[in-house]
PDB file of N, CA, C and O in Angstrom:
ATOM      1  N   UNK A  17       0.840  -1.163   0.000  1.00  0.00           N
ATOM      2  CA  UNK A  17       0.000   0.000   0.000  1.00  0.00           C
ATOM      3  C   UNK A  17       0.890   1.233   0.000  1.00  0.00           C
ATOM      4  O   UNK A  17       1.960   1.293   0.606  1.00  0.00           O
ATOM      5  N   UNK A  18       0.261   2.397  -0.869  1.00  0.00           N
ATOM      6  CA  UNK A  18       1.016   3.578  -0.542  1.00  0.00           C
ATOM      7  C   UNK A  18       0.213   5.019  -0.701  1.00  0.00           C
ATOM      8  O   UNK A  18      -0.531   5.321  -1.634  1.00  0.00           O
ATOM      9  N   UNK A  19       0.474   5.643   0.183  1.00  0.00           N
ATOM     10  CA  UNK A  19      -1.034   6.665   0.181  1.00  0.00           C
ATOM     11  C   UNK A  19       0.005   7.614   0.186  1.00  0.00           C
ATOM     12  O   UNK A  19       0.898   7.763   1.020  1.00  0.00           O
ATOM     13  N   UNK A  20      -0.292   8.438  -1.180  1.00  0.00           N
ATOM     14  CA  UNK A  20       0.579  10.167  -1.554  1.00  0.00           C
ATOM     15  C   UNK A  20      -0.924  11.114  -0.969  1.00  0.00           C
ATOM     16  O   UNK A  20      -2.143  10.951  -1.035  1.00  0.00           O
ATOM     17  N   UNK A  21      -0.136  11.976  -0.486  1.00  0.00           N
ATOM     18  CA  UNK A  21      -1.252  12.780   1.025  1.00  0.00           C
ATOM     19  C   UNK A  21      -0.028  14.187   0.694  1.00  0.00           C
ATOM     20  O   UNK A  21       1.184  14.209   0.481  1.00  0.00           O
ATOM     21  N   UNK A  22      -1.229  15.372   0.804  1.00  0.00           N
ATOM     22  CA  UNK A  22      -0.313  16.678   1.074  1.00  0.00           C
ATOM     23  C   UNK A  22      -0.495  16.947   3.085  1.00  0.00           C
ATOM     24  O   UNK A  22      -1.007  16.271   3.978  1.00  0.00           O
ATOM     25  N   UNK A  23       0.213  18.239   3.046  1.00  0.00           N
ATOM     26  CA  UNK A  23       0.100  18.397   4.414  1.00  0.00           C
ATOM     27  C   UNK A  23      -1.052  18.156   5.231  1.00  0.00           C
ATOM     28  O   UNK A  23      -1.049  17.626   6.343  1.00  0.00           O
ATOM     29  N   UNK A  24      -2.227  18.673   4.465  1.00  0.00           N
ATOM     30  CA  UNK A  24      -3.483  18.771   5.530  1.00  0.00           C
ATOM     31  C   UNK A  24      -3.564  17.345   5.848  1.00  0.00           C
ATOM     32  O   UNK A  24      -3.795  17.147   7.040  1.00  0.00           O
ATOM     33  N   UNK A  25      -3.452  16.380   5.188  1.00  0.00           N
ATOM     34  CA  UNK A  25      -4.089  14.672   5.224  1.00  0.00           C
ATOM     35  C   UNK A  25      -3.212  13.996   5.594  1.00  0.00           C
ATOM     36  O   UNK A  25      -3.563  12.818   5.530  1.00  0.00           O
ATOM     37  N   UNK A  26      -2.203  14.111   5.968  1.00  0.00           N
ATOM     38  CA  UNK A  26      -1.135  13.565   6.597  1.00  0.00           C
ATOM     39  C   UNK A  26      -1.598  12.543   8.093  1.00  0.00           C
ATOM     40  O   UNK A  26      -1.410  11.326   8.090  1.00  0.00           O
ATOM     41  N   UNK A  27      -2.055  13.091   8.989  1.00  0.00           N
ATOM     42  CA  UNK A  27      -2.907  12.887   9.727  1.00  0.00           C
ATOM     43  C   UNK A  27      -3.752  11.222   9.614  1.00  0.00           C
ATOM     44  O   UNK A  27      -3.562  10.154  10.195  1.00  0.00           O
ATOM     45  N   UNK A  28      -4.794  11.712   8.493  1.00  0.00           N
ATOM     46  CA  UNK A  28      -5.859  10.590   8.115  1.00  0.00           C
ATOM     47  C   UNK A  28      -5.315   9.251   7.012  1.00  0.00           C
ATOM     48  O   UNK A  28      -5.931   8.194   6.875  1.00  0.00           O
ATOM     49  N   UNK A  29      -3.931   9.645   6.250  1.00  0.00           N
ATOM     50  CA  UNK A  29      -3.398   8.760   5.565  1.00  0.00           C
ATOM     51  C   UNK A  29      -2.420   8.199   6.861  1.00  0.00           C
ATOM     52  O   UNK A  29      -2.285   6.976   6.906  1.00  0.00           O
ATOM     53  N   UNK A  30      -1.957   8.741   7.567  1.00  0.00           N
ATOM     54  CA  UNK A  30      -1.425   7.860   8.723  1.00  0.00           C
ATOM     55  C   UNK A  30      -2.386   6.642   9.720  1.00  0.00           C
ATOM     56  O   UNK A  30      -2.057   5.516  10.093  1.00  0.00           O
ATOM     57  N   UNK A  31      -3.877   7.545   9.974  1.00  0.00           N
ATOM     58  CA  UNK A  31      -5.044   6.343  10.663  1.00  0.00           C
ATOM     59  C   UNK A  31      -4.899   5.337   9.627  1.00  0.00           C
ATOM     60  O   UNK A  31      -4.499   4.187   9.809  1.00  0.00           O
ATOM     61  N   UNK A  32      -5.213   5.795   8.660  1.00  0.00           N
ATOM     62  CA  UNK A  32      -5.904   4.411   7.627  1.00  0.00           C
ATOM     63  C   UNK A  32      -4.880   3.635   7.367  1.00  0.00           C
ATOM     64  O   UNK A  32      -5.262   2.468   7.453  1.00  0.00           O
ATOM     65  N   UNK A  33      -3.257   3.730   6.965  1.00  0.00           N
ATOM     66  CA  UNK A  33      -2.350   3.293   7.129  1.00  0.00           C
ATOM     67  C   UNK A  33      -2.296   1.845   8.216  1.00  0.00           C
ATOM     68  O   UNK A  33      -2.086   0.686   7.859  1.00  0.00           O
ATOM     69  N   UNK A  34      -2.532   2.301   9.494  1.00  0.00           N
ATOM     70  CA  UNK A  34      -2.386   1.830  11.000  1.00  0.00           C
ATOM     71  C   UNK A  34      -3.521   1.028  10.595  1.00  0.00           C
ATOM     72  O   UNK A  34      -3.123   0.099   9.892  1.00  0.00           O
ATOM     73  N   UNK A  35      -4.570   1.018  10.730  1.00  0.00           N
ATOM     74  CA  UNK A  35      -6.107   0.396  10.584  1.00  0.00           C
ATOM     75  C   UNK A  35      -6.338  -1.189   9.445  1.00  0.00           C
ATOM     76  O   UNK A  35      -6.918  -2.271   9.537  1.00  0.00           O
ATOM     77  N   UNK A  36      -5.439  -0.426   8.373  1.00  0.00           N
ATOM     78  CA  UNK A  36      -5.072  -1.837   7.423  1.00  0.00           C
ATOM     79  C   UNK A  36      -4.263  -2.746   7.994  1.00  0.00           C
ATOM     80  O   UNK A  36      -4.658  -3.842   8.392  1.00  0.00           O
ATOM     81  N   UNK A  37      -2.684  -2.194   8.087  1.00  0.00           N
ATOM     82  CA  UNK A  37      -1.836  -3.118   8.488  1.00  0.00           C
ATOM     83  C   UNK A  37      -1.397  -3.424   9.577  1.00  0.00           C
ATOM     84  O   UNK A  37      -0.378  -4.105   9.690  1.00  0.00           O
ATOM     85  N   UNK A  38      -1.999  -3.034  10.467  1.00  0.00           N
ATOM     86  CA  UNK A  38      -1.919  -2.780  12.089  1.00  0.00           C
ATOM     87  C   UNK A  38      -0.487  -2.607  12.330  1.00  0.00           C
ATOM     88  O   UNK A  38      -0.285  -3.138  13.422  1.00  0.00           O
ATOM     89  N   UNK A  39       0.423  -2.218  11.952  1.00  0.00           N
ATOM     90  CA  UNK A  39       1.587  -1.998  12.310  1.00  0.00           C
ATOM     91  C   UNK A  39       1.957  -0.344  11.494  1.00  0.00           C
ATOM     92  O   UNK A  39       1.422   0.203  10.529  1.00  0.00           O
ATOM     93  N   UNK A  40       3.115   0.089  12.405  1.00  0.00           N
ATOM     94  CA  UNK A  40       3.647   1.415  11.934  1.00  0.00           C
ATOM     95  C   UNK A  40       4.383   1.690  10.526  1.00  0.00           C
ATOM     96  O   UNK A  40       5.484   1.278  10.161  1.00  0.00           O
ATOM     97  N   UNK A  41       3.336   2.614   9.748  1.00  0.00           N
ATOM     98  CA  UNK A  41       3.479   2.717   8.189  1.00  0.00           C
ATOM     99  C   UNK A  41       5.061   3.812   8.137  1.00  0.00           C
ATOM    100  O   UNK A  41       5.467   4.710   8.875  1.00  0.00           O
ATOM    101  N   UNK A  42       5.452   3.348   7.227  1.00  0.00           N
ATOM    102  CA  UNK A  42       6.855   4.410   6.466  1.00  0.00           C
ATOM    103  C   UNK A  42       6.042   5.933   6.498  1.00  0.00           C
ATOM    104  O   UNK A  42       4.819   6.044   6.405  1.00  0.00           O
ATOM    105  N   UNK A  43       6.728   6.745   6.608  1.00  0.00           N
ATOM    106  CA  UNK A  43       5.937   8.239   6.742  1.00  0.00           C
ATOM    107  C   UNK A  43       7.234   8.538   5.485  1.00  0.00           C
ATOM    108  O   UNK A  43       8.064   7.634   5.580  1.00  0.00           O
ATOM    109  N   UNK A  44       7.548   9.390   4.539  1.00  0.00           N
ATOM    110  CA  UNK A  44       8.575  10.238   3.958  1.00  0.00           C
ATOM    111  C   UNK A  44       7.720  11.262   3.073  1.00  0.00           C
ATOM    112  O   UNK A  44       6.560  11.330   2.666  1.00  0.00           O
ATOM    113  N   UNK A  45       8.681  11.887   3.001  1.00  0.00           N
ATOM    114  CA  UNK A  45       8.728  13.174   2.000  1.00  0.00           C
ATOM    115  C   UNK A  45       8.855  12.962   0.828  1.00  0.00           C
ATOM    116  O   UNK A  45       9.588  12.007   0.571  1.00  0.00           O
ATOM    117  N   UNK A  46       8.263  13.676  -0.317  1.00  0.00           N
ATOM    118  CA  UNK A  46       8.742  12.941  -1.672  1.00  0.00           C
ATOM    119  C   UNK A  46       9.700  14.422  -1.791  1.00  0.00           C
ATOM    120  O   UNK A  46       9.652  15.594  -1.419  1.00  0.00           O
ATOM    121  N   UNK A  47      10.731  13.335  -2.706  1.00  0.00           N
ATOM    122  CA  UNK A  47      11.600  15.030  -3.014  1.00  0.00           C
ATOM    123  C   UNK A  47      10.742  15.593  -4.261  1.00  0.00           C
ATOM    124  O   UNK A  47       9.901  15.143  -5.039  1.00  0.00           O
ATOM    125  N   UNK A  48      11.457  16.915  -4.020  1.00  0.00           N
ATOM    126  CA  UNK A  48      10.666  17.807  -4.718  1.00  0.00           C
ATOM    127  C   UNK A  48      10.614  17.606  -6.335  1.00  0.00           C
ATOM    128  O   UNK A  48       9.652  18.080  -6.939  1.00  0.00           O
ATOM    129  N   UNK A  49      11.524  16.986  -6.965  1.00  0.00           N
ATOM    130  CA  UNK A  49      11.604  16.486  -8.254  1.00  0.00           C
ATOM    131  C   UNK A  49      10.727  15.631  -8.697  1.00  0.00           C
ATOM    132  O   UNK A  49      10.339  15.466  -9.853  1.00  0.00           O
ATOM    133  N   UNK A  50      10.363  14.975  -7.528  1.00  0.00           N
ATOM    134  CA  UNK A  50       9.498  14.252  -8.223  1.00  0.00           C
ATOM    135  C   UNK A  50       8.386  14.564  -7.835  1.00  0.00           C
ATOM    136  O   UNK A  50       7.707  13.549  -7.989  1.00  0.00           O
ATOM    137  N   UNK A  51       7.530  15.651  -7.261  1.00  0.00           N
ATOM    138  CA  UNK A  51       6.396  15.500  -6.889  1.00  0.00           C
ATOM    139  C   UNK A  51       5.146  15.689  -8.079  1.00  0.00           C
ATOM    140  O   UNK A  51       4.717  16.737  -8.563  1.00  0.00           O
ATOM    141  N   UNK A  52       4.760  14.347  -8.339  1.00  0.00           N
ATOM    142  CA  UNK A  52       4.268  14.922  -9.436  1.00  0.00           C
ATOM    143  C   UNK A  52       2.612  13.773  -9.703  1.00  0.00           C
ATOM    144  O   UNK A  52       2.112  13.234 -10.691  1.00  0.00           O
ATOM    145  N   UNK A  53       2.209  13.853  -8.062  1.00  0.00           N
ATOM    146  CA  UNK A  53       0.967  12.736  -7.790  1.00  0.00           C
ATOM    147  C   UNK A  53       0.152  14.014  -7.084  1.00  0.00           C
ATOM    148  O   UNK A  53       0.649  15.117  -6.858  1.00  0.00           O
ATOM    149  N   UNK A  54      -1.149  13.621  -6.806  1.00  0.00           N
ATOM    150  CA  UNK A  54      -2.003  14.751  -6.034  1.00  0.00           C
ATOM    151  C   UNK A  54      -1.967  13.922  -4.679  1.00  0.00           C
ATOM    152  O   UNK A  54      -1.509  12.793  -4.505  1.00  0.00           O
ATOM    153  N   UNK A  55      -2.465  14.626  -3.924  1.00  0.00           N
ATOM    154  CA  UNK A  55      -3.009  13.926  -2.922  1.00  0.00           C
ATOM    155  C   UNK A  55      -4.502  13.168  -2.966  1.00  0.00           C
ATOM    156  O   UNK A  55      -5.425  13.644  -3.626  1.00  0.00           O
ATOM    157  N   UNK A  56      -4.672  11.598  -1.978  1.00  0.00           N
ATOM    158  CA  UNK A  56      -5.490  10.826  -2.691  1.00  0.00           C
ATOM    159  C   UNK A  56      -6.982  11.228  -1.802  1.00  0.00           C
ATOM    160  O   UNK A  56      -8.063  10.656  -1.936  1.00  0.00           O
ATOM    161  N   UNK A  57      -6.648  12.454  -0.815  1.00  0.00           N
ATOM    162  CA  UNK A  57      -8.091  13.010  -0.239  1.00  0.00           C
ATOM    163  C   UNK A  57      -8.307  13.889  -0.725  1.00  0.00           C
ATOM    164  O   UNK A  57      -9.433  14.279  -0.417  1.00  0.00           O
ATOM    165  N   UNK A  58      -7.511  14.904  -1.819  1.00  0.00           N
ATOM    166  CA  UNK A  58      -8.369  16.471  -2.113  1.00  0.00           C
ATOM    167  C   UNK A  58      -7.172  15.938  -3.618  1.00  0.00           C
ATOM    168  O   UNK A  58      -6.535  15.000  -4.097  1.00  0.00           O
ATOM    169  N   UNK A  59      -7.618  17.678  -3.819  1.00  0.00           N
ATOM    170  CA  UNK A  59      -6.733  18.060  -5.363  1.00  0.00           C
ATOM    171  C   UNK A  59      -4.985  18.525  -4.990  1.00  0.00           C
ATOM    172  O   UNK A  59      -4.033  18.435  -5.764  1.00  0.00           O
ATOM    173  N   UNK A  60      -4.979  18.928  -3.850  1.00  0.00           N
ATOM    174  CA  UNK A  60      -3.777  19.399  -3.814  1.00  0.00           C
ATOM    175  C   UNK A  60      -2.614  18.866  -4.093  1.00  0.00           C
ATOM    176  O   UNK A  60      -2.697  17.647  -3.943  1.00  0.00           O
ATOM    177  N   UNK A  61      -1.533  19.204  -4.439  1.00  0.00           N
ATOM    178  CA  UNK A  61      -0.061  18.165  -4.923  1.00  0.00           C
ATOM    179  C   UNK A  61       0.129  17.516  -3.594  1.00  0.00           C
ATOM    180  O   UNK A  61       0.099  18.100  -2.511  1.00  0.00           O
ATOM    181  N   UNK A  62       0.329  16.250  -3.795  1.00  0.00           N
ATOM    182  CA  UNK A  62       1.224  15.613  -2.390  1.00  0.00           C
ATOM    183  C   UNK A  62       2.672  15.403  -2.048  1.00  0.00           C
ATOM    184  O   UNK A  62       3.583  14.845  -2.659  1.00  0.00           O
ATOM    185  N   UNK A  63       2.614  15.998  -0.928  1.00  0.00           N
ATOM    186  CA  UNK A  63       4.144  16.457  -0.211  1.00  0.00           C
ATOM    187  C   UNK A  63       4.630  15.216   0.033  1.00  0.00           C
ATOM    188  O   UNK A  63       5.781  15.044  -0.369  1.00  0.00           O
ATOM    189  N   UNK A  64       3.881  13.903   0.802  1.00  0.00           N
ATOM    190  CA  UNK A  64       4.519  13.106   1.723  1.00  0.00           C
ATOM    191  C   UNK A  64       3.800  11.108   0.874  1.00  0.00           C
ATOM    192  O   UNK A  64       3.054  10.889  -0.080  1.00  0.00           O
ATOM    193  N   UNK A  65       4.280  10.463   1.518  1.00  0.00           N
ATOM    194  CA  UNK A  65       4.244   9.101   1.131  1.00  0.00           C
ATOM    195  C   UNK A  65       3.742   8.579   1.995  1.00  0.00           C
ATOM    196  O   UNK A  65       3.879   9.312   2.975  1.00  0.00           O
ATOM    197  N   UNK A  66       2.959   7.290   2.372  1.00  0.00           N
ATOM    198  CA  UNK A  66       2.732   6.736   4.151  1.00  0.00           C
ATOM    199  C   UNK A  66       2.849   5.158   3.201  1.00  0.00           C
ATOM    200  O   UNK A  66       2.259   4.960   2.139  1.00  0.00           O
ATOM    201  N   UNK A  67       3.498   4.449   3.704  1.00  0.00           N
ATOM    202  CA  UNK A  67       3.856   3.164   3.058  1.00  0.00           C
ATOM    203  C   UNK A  67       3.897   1.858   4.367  1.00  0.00           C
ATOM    204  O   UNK A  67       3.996   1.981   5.588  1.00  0.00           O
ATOM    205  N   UNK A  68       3.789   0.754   3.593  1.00  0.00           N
ATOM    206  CA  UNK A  68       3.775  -0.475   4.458  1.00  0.00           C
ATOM    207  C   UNK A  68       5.133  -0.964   3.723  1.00  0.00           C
ATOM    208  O   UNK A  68       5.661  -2.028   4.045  1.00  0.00           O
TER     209      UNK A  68
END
């Protein structure tokens, strides 16, 4: 699983993260070169990654 999330959703892609795999998801930053996904709760570009 991998949930691209901007700042505001960071938060709720971290619950749902936890809730699937019951264990603590990868949190990172995407570098800035590549940011080039939205975030998967609104329109905004996504800053960050939450991974299993």
């Amino acid at each position: 699983m991998k949930i691209y999330c901007c700042l505001e959703h960071t938060e709720l892609a971290l619950d749902i993260a936890v809730d699937e795999i019951e264990l603590a998801p990868v949190f990172k930053e995407i570098d800035e070169n590549e940011r080039n996904h939205t975030c998967e709760y609104c329109e905004n570009l996504a800053l960050y990654t939450v991974e299993n």
